PDB file of C-alpha atoms and ligand atoms in Angstrom:
ATOM      1  CA  MET A   1     138.919 193.370 -66.769  1.00  0.00           C
ATOM      2  CA  LYS A   2     140.433 190.086 -67.865  1.00  0.00           C
ATOM      3  CA  ARG A   3     140.350 189.786 -71.649  1.00  0.00           C
ATOM      4  CA  ARG A   4     142.890 187.057 -72.419  1.00  0.00           C
ATOM      5  CA  VAL A   5     141.693 183.827 -70.919  1.00  0.00           C
ATOM      6  CA  VAL A   6     142.476 180.142 -71.418  1.00  0.00           C
ATOM      7  CA  LEU A   7     139.999 177.416 -70.449  1.00  0.00           C
ATOM      8  CA  LEU A   8     141.632 174.184 -69.332  1.00  0.00           C
ATOM      9  CA  GLY A   9     140.031 170.880 -68.470  1.00  0.00           C
ATOM     10  CA  PRO A  10     139.505 167.383 -69.820  1.00  0.00           C
ATOM     11  CA  PRO A  11     137.491 166.764 -72.975  1.00  0.00           C
ATOM     12  CA  GLY A  12     133.820 166.925 -72.002  1.00  0.00           C
ATOM     13  CA  ALA A  13     134.399 169.332 -69.114  1.00  0.00           C
ATOM     14  CA  GLY A  14     132.123 171.866 -70.811  1.00  0.00           C
ATOM     15  CA  LYS A  15     134.879 174.125 -72.138  1.00  0.00           C
ATOM     16  CA  GLY A  16     133.076 174.799 -75.427  1.00  0.00           C
ATOM     17  CA  THR A  17     129.828 175.896 -73.788  1.00  0.00           C
ATOM     18  CA  GLN A  18     131.531 177.976 -71.113  1.00  0.00           C
ATOM     19  CA  ALA A  19     134.075 179.519 -73.486  1.00  0.00           C
ATOM     20  CA  ALA A  20     131.296 180.686 -75.818  1.00  0.00           C
ATOM     21  CA  ARG A  21     129.367 182.293 -72.938  1.00  0.00           C
ATOM     22  CA  LEU A  22     132.433 183.886 -71.423  1.00  0.00           C
ATOM     23  CA  ALA A  23     133.600 185.291 -74.750  1.00  0.00           C
ATOM     24  CA  THR A  24     130.185 186.896 -75.289  1.00  0.00           C
ATOM     25  CA  ARG A  25     130.280 188.298 -71.774  1.00  0.00           C
ATOM     26  CA  LEU A  26     133.768 189.772 -72.220  1.00  0.00           C
ATOM     27  CA  GLY A  27     133.098 190.937 -75.784  1.00  0.00           C
ATOM     28  CA  VAL A  28     136.068 188.991 -77.169  1.00  0.00           C
ATOM     29  CA  GLN A  29     136.507 186.186 -79.708  1.00  0.00           C
ATOM     30  CA  HIS A  30     136.005 182.533 -78.795  1.00  0.00           C
ATOM     31  CA  VAL A  31     138.847 180.517 -80.288  1.00  0.00           C
ATOM     32  CA  SER A  32     138.252 176.759 -80.234  1.00  0.00           C
ATOM     33  CA  THR A  33     141.037 174.798 -81.903  1.00  0.00           C
ATOM     34  CA  GLY A  34     138.776 171.712 -82.105  1.00  0.00           C
ATOM     35  CA  ASP A  35     136.116 173.723 -83.996  1.00  0.00           C
ATOM     36  CA  LEU A  36     138.773 175.292 -86.211  1.00  0.00           C
ATOM     37  CA  PHE A  37     140.139 171.866 -87.119  1.00  0.00           C
ATOM     38  CA  ARG A  38     136.647 170.516 -87.808  1.00  0.00           C
ATOM     39  CA  TRP A  39     136.007 173.498 -90.078  1.00  0.00           C
ATOM     40  CA  HIS A  40     139.289 172.984 -91.974  1.00  0.00           C
ATOM     41  CA  ILE A  41     138.459 169.283 -92.348  1.00  0.00           C
ATOM     42  CA  SER A  42     134.944 170.016 -93.644  1.00  0.00           C
ATOM     43  CA  GLN A  43     136.425 172.448 -96.195  1.00  0.00           C
ATOM     44  CA  ASP A  44     139.225 170.018 -97.042  1.00  0.00           C
ATOM     45  CA  THR A  45     141.883 172.753 -96.705  1.00  0.00           C
ATOM     46  CA  SER A  46     145.574 171.838 -96.518  1.00  0.00           C
ATOM     47  CA  TRP A  47     145.486 172.114 -92.695  1.00  0.00           C
ATOM     48  CA  GLY A  48     142.311 170.000 -92.718  1.00  0.00           C
ATOM     49  CA  LYS A  49     143.984 167.277 -94.770  1.00  0.00           C
ATOM     50  CA  LYS A  50     146.882 167.151 -92.319  1.00  0.00           C
ATOM     51  CA  ALA A  51     144.696 167.195 -89.180  1.00  0.00           C
ATOM     52  CA  ARG A  52     141.948 164.717 -90.114  1.00  0.00           C
ATOM     53  CA  GLU A  53     143.621 161.519 -89.053  1.00  0.00           C
ATOM     54  CA  TYR A  54     144.694 162.875 -85.668  1.00  0.00           C
ATOM     55  CA  LEU A  55     141.154 163.993 -84.825  1.00  0.00           C
ATOM     56  CA  GLU A  56     139.666 160.677 -85.847  1.00  0.00           C
ATOM     57  CA  ARG A  57     142.113 158.845 -83.618  1.00  0.00           C
ATOM     58  CA  GLY A  58     141.814 161.235 -80.665  1.00  0.00           C
ATOM     59  CA  LEU A  59     145.469 162.278 -80.866  1.00  0.00           C
ATOM     60  CA  LEU A  60     146.960 165.771 -80.779  1.00  0.00           C
ATOM     61  CA  VAL A  61     147.591 167.442 -84.117  1.00  0.00           C
ATOM     62  CA  PRO A  62     151.316 168.345 -84.426  1.00  0.00           C
ATOM     63  CA  ASP A  63     152.215 171.605 -82.694  1.00  0.00           C
ATOM     64  CA  GLU A  64     153.530 173.380 -85.779  1.00  0.00           C
ATOM     65  CA  ILE A  65     150.115 173.186 -87.470  1.00  0.00           C
ATOM     66  CA  THR A  66     148.138 173.993 -84.331  1.00  0.00           C
ATOM     67  CA  VAL A  67     150.319 176.915 -83.271  1.00  0.00           C
ATOM     68  CA  ALA A  68     150.279 178.439 -86.767  1.00  0.00           C
ATOM     69  CA  MET A  69     146.481 178.231 -86.825  1.00  0.00           C
ATOM     70  CA  VAL A  70     146.151 179.876 -83.407  1.00  0.00           C
ATOM     71  CA  ALA A  71     148.757 182.591 -84.113  1.00  0.00           C
ATOM     72  CA  GLU A  72     146.626 183.671 -87.077  1.00  0.00           C
ATOM     73  CA  LYS A  73     143.609 184.149 -84.770  1.00  0.00           C
ATOM     74  CA  LEU A  74     145.518 185.978 -82.034  1.00  0.00           C
ATOM     75  CA  LYS A  75     146.370 188.883 -84.287  1.00  0.00           C
ATOM     76  CA  GLU A  76     143.087 190.192 -82.888  1.00  0.00           C
ATOM     77  CA  ASP A  77     143.460 191.059 -79.187  1.00  0.00           C
ATOM     78  CA  GLY A  78     141.093 189.655 -76.563  1.00  0.00           C
ATOM     79  CA  PHE A  79     140.120 185.983 -76.551  1.00  0.00           C
ATOM     80  CA  VAL A  80     138.827 182.994 -74.713  1.00  0.00           C
ATOM     81  CA  LEU A  81     140.911 180.032 -75.836  1.00  0.00           C
ATOM     82  CA  ASP A  82     139.203 176.668 -75.697  1.00  0.00           C
ATOM     83  CA  GLY A  83     141.243 173.526 -76.353  1.00  0.00           C
ATOM     84  CA  PHE A  84     144.547 175.380 -76.619  1.00  0.00           C
ATOM     85  CA  PRO A  85     147.181 175.071 -75.221  1.00  0.00           C
ATOM     86  CA  ARG A  86     147.124 171.310 -74.797  1.00  0.00           C
ATOM     87  CA  ASN A  87     150.774 170.691 -73.937  1.00  0.00           C
ATOM     88  CA  LEU A  88     153.739 172.599 -72.525  1.00  0.00           C
ATOM     89  CA  ALA A  89     155.226 173.442 -75.913  1.00  0.00           C
ATOM     90  CA  GLN A  90     151.935 175.066 -76.943  1.00  0.00           C
ATOM     91  CA  ALA A  91     151.734 176.976 -73.642  1.00  0.00           C
ATOM     92  CA  ARG A  92     155.208 178.383 -74.253  1.00  0.00           C
ATOM     93  CA  ALA A  93     154.313 179.189 -77.855  1.00  0.00           C
ATOM     94  CA  LEU A  94     151.256 181.083 -76.594  1.00  0.00           C
ATOM     95  CA  GLU A  95     153.451 183.153 -74.270  1.00  0.00           C
ATOM     96  CA  ASP A  96     155.756 183.958 -77.186  1.00  0.00           C
ATOM     97  CA  ILE A  97     152.907 184.949 -79.490  1.00  0.00           C
ATOM     98  CA  LEU A  98     151.422 187.251 -76.854  1.00  0.00           C
ATOM     99  CA  ALA A  99     154.842 188.702 -75.970  1.00  0.00           C
ATOM    100  CA  SER A 100     155.397 189.513 -79.643  1.00  0.00           C
ATOM    101  CA  HIS A 101     152.266 191.708 -79.399  1.00  0.00           C
ATOM    102  CA  GLY A 102     153.469 193.161 -76.054  1.00  0.00           C
ATOM    103  CA  LYS A 103     150.705 191.304 -74.155  1.00  0.00           C
ATOM    104  CA  GLU A 104     150.328 188.496 -71.669  1.00  0.00           C
ATOM    105  CA  LEU A 105     147.690 186.029 -70.565  1.00  0.00           C
ATOM    106  CA  ASP A 106     145.322 187.226 -67.820  1.00  0.00           C
ATOM    107  CA  ALA A 107     143.967 183.917 -66.505  1.00  0.00           C
ATOM    108  CA  ALA A 108     143.797 180.158 -67.003  1.00  0.00           C
ATOM    109  CA  LEU A 109     140.569 178.627 -65.687  1.00  0.00           C
ATOM    110  CA  LEU A 110     140.621 174.926 -64.928  1.00  0.00           C
ATOM    111  CA  LEU A 111     137.196 173.286 -65.258  1.00  0.00           C
ATOM    112  CA  GLU A 112     137.309 170.298 -62.920  1.00  0.00           C
ATOM    113  CA  VAL A 113     135.090 167.311 -63.735  1.00  0.00           C
ATOM    114  CA  PRO A 114     135.622 163.673 -62.651  1.00  0.00           C
ATOM    115  CA  GLU A 115     136.621 161.243 -65.363  1.00  0.00           C
ATOM    116  CA  GLU A 116     133.505 159.051 -65.248  1.00  0.00           C
ATOM    117  CA  THR A 117     131.273 162.118 -65.676  1.00  0.00           C
ATOM    118  CA  VAL A 118     133.276 163.079 -68.732  1.00  0.00           C
ATOM    119  CA  VAL A 119     132.893 159.631 -70.305  1.00  0.00           C
ATOM    120  CA  GLU A 120     129.138 159.735 -69.723  1.00  0.00           C
ATOM    121  CA  ARG A 121     128.841 163.259 -71.145  1.00  0.00           C
ATOM    122  CA  LEU A 122     130.899 162.542 -74.258  1.00  0.00           C
ATOM    123  CA  SER A 123     129.596 159.112 -75.178  1.00  0.00           C
ATOM    124  CA  GLY A 124     126.018 160.484 -75.114  1.00  0.00           C
ATOM    125  CA  ARG A 125     126.883 163.734 -76.901  1.00  0.00           C
ATOM    126  CA  ARG A 126     125.387 164.431 -80.324  1.00  0.00           C
ATOM    127  CA  VAL A 127     126.206 167.467 -82.467  1.00  0.00           C
ATOM    128  CA  CYS A 128     124.269 169.312 -85.151  1.00  0.00           C
ATOM    129  CA  ALA A 129     126.078 169.099 -88.489  1.00  0.00           C
ATOM    130  CA  ARG A 130     124.693 172.481 -89.536  1.00  0.00           C
ATOM    131  CA  CYS A 131     124.836 174.868 -86.540  1.00  0.00           C
ATOM    132  CA  GLY A 132     127.162 172.962 -84.200  1.00  0.00           C
ATOM    133  CA  ARG A 133     124.674 172.860 -81.316  1.00  0.00           C
ATOM    134  CA  ASN A 134     125.330 170.098 -78.764  1.00  0.00           C
ATOM    135  CA  TYR A 135     122.758 167.618 -77.478  1.00  0.00           C
ATOM    136  CA  HIS A 136     122.918 164.680 -75.082  1.00  0.00           C
ATOM    137  CA  LEU A 137     120.934 161.461 -75.599  1.00  0.00           C
ATOM    138  CA  LYS A 138     120.033 161.288 -71.921  1.00  0.00           C
ATOM    139  CA  PHE A 139     120.130 164.848 -70.580  1.00  0.00           C
ATOM    140  CA  GLN A 140     119.124 166.939 -73.579  1.00  0.00           C
ATOM    141  CA  PRO A 141     117.896 164.817 -76.492  1.00  0.00           C
ATOM    142  CA  PRO A 142     117.039 166.497 -79.809  1.00  0.00           C
ATOM    143  CA  ALA A 143     113.294 166.557 -80.517  1.00  0.00           C
ATOM    144  CA  GLY A 144     112.871 163.941 -83.249  1.00  0.00           C
ATOM    145  CA  GLU A 145     116.023 163.046 -85.121  1.00  0.00           C
ATOM    146  CA  ARG A 146     116.958 166.614 -85.980  1.00  0.00           C
ATOM    147  CA  CYS A 147     118.309 169.821 -84.465  1.00  0.00           C
ATOM    148  CA  SER A 148     115.928 172.736 -83.881  1.00  0.00           C
ATOM    149  CA  CYS A 149     117.643 174.424 -86.877  1.00  0.00           C
ATOM    150  CA  GLY A 150     116.709 171.449 -89.096  1.00  0.00           C
ATOM    151  CA  GLY A 151     120.289 170.144 -89.324  1.00  0.00           C
ATOM    152  CA  GLU A 152     121.224 166.518 -88.944  1.00  0.00           C
ATOM    153  CA  VAL A 153     122.398 165.416 -85.501  1.00  0.00           C
ATOM    154  CA  TYR A 154     125.356 163.014 -85.440  1.00  0.00           C
ATOM    155  CA  GLN A 155     127.934 161.482 -83.115  1.00  0.00           C
ATOM    156  CA  ARG A 156     131.465 162.817 -83.482  1.00  0.00           C
ATOM    157  CA  GLU A 157     133.828 160.035 -84.499  1.00  0.00           C
ATOM    158  CA  ASP A 158     136.030 160.896 -81.508  1.00  0.00           C
ATOM    159  CA  ASP A 159     133.107 160.695 -79.043  1.00  0.00           C
ATOM    160  CA  ARG A 160     132.987 156.896 -79.358  1.00  0.00           C
ATOM    161  CA  GLU A 161     133.862 155.416 -75.986  1.00  0.00           C
ATOM    162  CA  GLU A 162     137.227 153.890 -76.903  1.00  0.00           C
ATOM    163  CA  VAL A 163     138.372 157.158 -78.503  1.00  0.00           C
ATOM    164  CA  VAL A 164     137.110 159.108 -75.473  1.00  0.00           C
ATOM    165  CA  ARG A 165     139.302 156.918 -73.236  1.00  0.00           C
ATOM    166  CA  ARG A 166     142.298 157.659 -75.447  1.00  0.00           C
ATOM    167  CA  ARG A 167     141.575 161.414 -75.414  1.00  0.00           C
ATOM    168  CA  LEU A 168     141.467 161.263 -71.635  1.00  0.00           C
ATOM    169  CA  ARG A 169     144.827 159.524 -71.555  1.00  0.00           C
ATOM    170  CA  VAL A 170     146.278 162.212 -73.823  1.00  0.00           C
ATOM    171  CA  TYR A 171     144.795 164.817 -71.464  1.00  0.00           C
ATOM    172  CA  ARG A 172     146.365 163.246 -68.390  1.00  0.00           C
ATOM    173  CA  GLU A 173     149.769 162.834 -69.986  1.00  0.00           C
ATOM    174  CA  GLU A 174     150.120 165.970 -72.086  1.00  0.00           C
ATOM    175  CA  THR A 175     147.636 168.615 -70.930  1.00  0.00           C
ATOM    176  CA  ALA A 176     147.364 168.123 -67.166  1.00  0.00           C
ATOM    177  CA  PRO A 177     150.961 169.402 -66.618  1.00  0.00           C
ATOM    178  CA  LEU A 178     149.695 172.832 -67.698  1.00  0.00           C
ATOM    179  CA  VAL A 179     147.970 173.144 -64.336  1.00  0.00           C
ATOM    180  CA  GLY A 180     151.363 173.401 -62.617  1.00  0.00           C
ATOM    181  CA  PHE A 181     152.662 175.637 -65.380  1.00  0.00           C
ATOM    182  CA  TYR A 182     149.944 178.259 -64.861  1.00  0.00           C
ATOM    183  CA  GLU A 183     149.923 177.800 -61.087  1.00  0.00           C
ATOM    184  CA  SER A 184     153.621 178.681 -60.926  1.00  0.00           C
ATOM    185  CA  ARG A 185     152.830 181.901 -62.821  1.00  0.00           C
ATOM    186  CA  GLY A 186     150.014 182.778 -60.404  1.00  0.00           C
ATOM    187  CA  LYS A 187     147.459 182.577 -63.223  1.00  0.00           C
ATOM    188  CA  LEU A 188     145.476 179.456 -62.398  1.00  0.00           C
ATOM    189  CA  TRP A 189     141.901 179.476 -61.073  1.00  0.00           C
ATOM    190  CA  ARG A 190     140.009 176.253 -60.386  1.00  0.00           C
ATOM    191  CA  VAL A 191     136.306 176.036 -61.139  1.00  0.00           C
ATOM    192  CA  ASP A 192     134.028 173.121 -60.257  1.00  0.00           C
ATOM    193  CA  GLY A 193     132.638 171.993 -63.642  1.00  0.00           C
ATOM    194  CA  VAL A 194     129.942 169.682 -62.242  1.00  0.00           C
ATOM    195  CA  GLY A 195     126.359 170.928 -62.393  1.00  0.00           C
ATOM    196  CA  ASP A 196     124.202 172.562 -65.004  1.00  0.00           C
ATOM    197  CA  PRO A 197     125.835 175.079 -67.343  1.00  0.00           C
ATOM    198  CA  GLU A 198     124.247 178.109 -65.620  1.00  0.00           C
ATOM    199  CA  GLU A 199     125.689 177.091 -62.266  1.00  0.00           C
ATOM    200  CA  VAL A 200     129.136 176.591 -63.761  1.00  0.00           C
ATOM    201  CA  SER A 201     128.944 179.980 -65.527  1.00  0.00           C
ATOM    202  CA  ALA A 202     128.035 181.634 -62.227  1.00  0.00           C
ATOM    203  CA  ARG A 203     131.179 180.166 -60.664  1.00  0.00           C
ATOM    204  CA  ILE A 204     133.236 181.523 -63.556  1.00  0.00           C
ATOM    205  CA  TRP A 205     131.747 185.027 -63.182  1.00  0.00           C
ATOM    206  CA  ALA A 206     132.642 184.875 -59.473  1.00  0.00           C
ATOM    207  CA  VAL A 207     136.238 183.798 -60.124  1.00  0.00           C
ATOM    208  CA  LEU A 208     136.707 186.584 -62.679  1.00  0.00           C
ATOM    209  CA  SER A 209     134.952 189.148 -60.437  1.00  0.00           C
ATOM    210  CA  LEU A 210     132.205 189.727 -63.006  1.00  0.00           C
ATOM    211  CA  ASP A 211     128.737 190.676 -61.765  1.00  0.00           C
ATOM    212  CA  PRO A 212     126.269 187.790 -61.531  1.00  0.00           C
ATOM    213  CA  LEU A 213     123.730 187.754 -64.385  1.00  0.00           C
TER     214      LEU A 213
HETATM  215  P1  LIG B   1     138.188 169.262 -78.996  1.00  0.00           P
HETATM  216  O1  LIG B   1     137.007 169.625 -79.803  1.00  0.00           O
HETATM  217  O2  LIG B   1     138.801 170.420 -78.266  1.00  0.00           O
HETATM  218  O3  LIG B   1     137.960 168.079 -78.099  1.00  0.00           O
HETATM  219  O4  LIG B   1     139.340 168.791 -80.039  1.00  0.00           O
HETATM  220  C1  LIG B   1     139.114 167.710 -80.903  1.00  0.00           C
HETATM  221  C2  LIG B   1     140.430 167.227 -81.469  1.00  0.00           C
HETATM  222  O5  LIG B   1     141.072 168.277 -82.200  1.00  0.00           O
HETATM  223  C3  LIG B   1     141.462 166.762 -80.468  1.00  0.00           C
HETATM  224  O6  LIG B   1     141.240 165.428 -80.020  1.00  0.00           O
HETATM  225  C4  LIG B   1     142.743 166.896 -81.286  1.00  0.00           C
HETATM  226  O7  LIG B   1     142.834 165.847 -82.245  1.00  0.00           O
HETATM  227  C5  LIG B   1     142.488 168.186 -82.050  1.00  0.00           C
HETATM  228  N1  LIG B   1     142.951 169.365 -81.285  1.00  0.00           N
HETATM  229  C6  LIG B   1     142.176 170.352 -80.744  1.00  0.00           C
HETATM  230  N2  LIG B   1     142.925 171.263 -80.121  1.00  0.00           N
HETATM  231  C7  LIG B   1     144.216 170.848 -80.245  1.00  0.00           C
HETATM  232  C8  LIG B   1     145.476 171.342 -79.783  1.00  0.00           C
HETATM  233  N3  LIG B   1     145.568 172.466 -79.056  1.00  0.00           N
HETATM  234  N4  LIG B   1     146.593 170.652 -80.118  1.00  0.00           N
HETATM  235  C9  LIG B   1     146.535 169.532 -80.857  1.00  0.00           C
HETATM  236  N5  LIG B   1     145.387 168.977 -81.283  1.00  0.00           N
HETATM  237  C10 LIG B   1     144.231 169.630 -80.994  1.00  0.00           C
END
């Protein structure tokens, strides 16, 4: 069974939701670099201090910080990586980290979603400050102003439309080349990311030869 998986795709493709489900299904850790950075920022750690400005502006945090943070997590084997790697240098660093443990990546899944869908998903997205649950103003609004856990629901600074456009540009320029990188290694699988989350999960189970739920 595949136990070392990367999820690729533009911001708003649904990587977070699908990575969490897949990790549960495979019994491995879900490693989201975006969530890790947001945690470090909320705790005001030294990595958080360095990363804050990049997140607010929708730019990539420098590789040395990001790779060090991920390497720490990958000491434990088995993972679904979400939001990493995001450029070729990070993809090579991931290979090196895994090789140093005598392992290699099993699969890179590309969640394909058209750009306009992504802008609509992200600009309407709201997140619970307490439990991290995602809502959408149009498709899945929170009941009242609050999350079901009681936490406050807010808009991520980088989900504002102009920042979303910049994140998409960064994706096209820096992350999209990873598709060719994993294709040339015979590790790339494409998954249609349009549709409700259950449908998309079912496509992922099929690609990974997991039984349907
Ligand atoms: P995400 O939640 O995956 O959309 O990530 C939010 C932000 O965190 C990005 O816009 C970047 O500023 C930063 N970030 C997340 N993952 C990475 C990465 N692999 N490399 C550099 N920056 C990252």
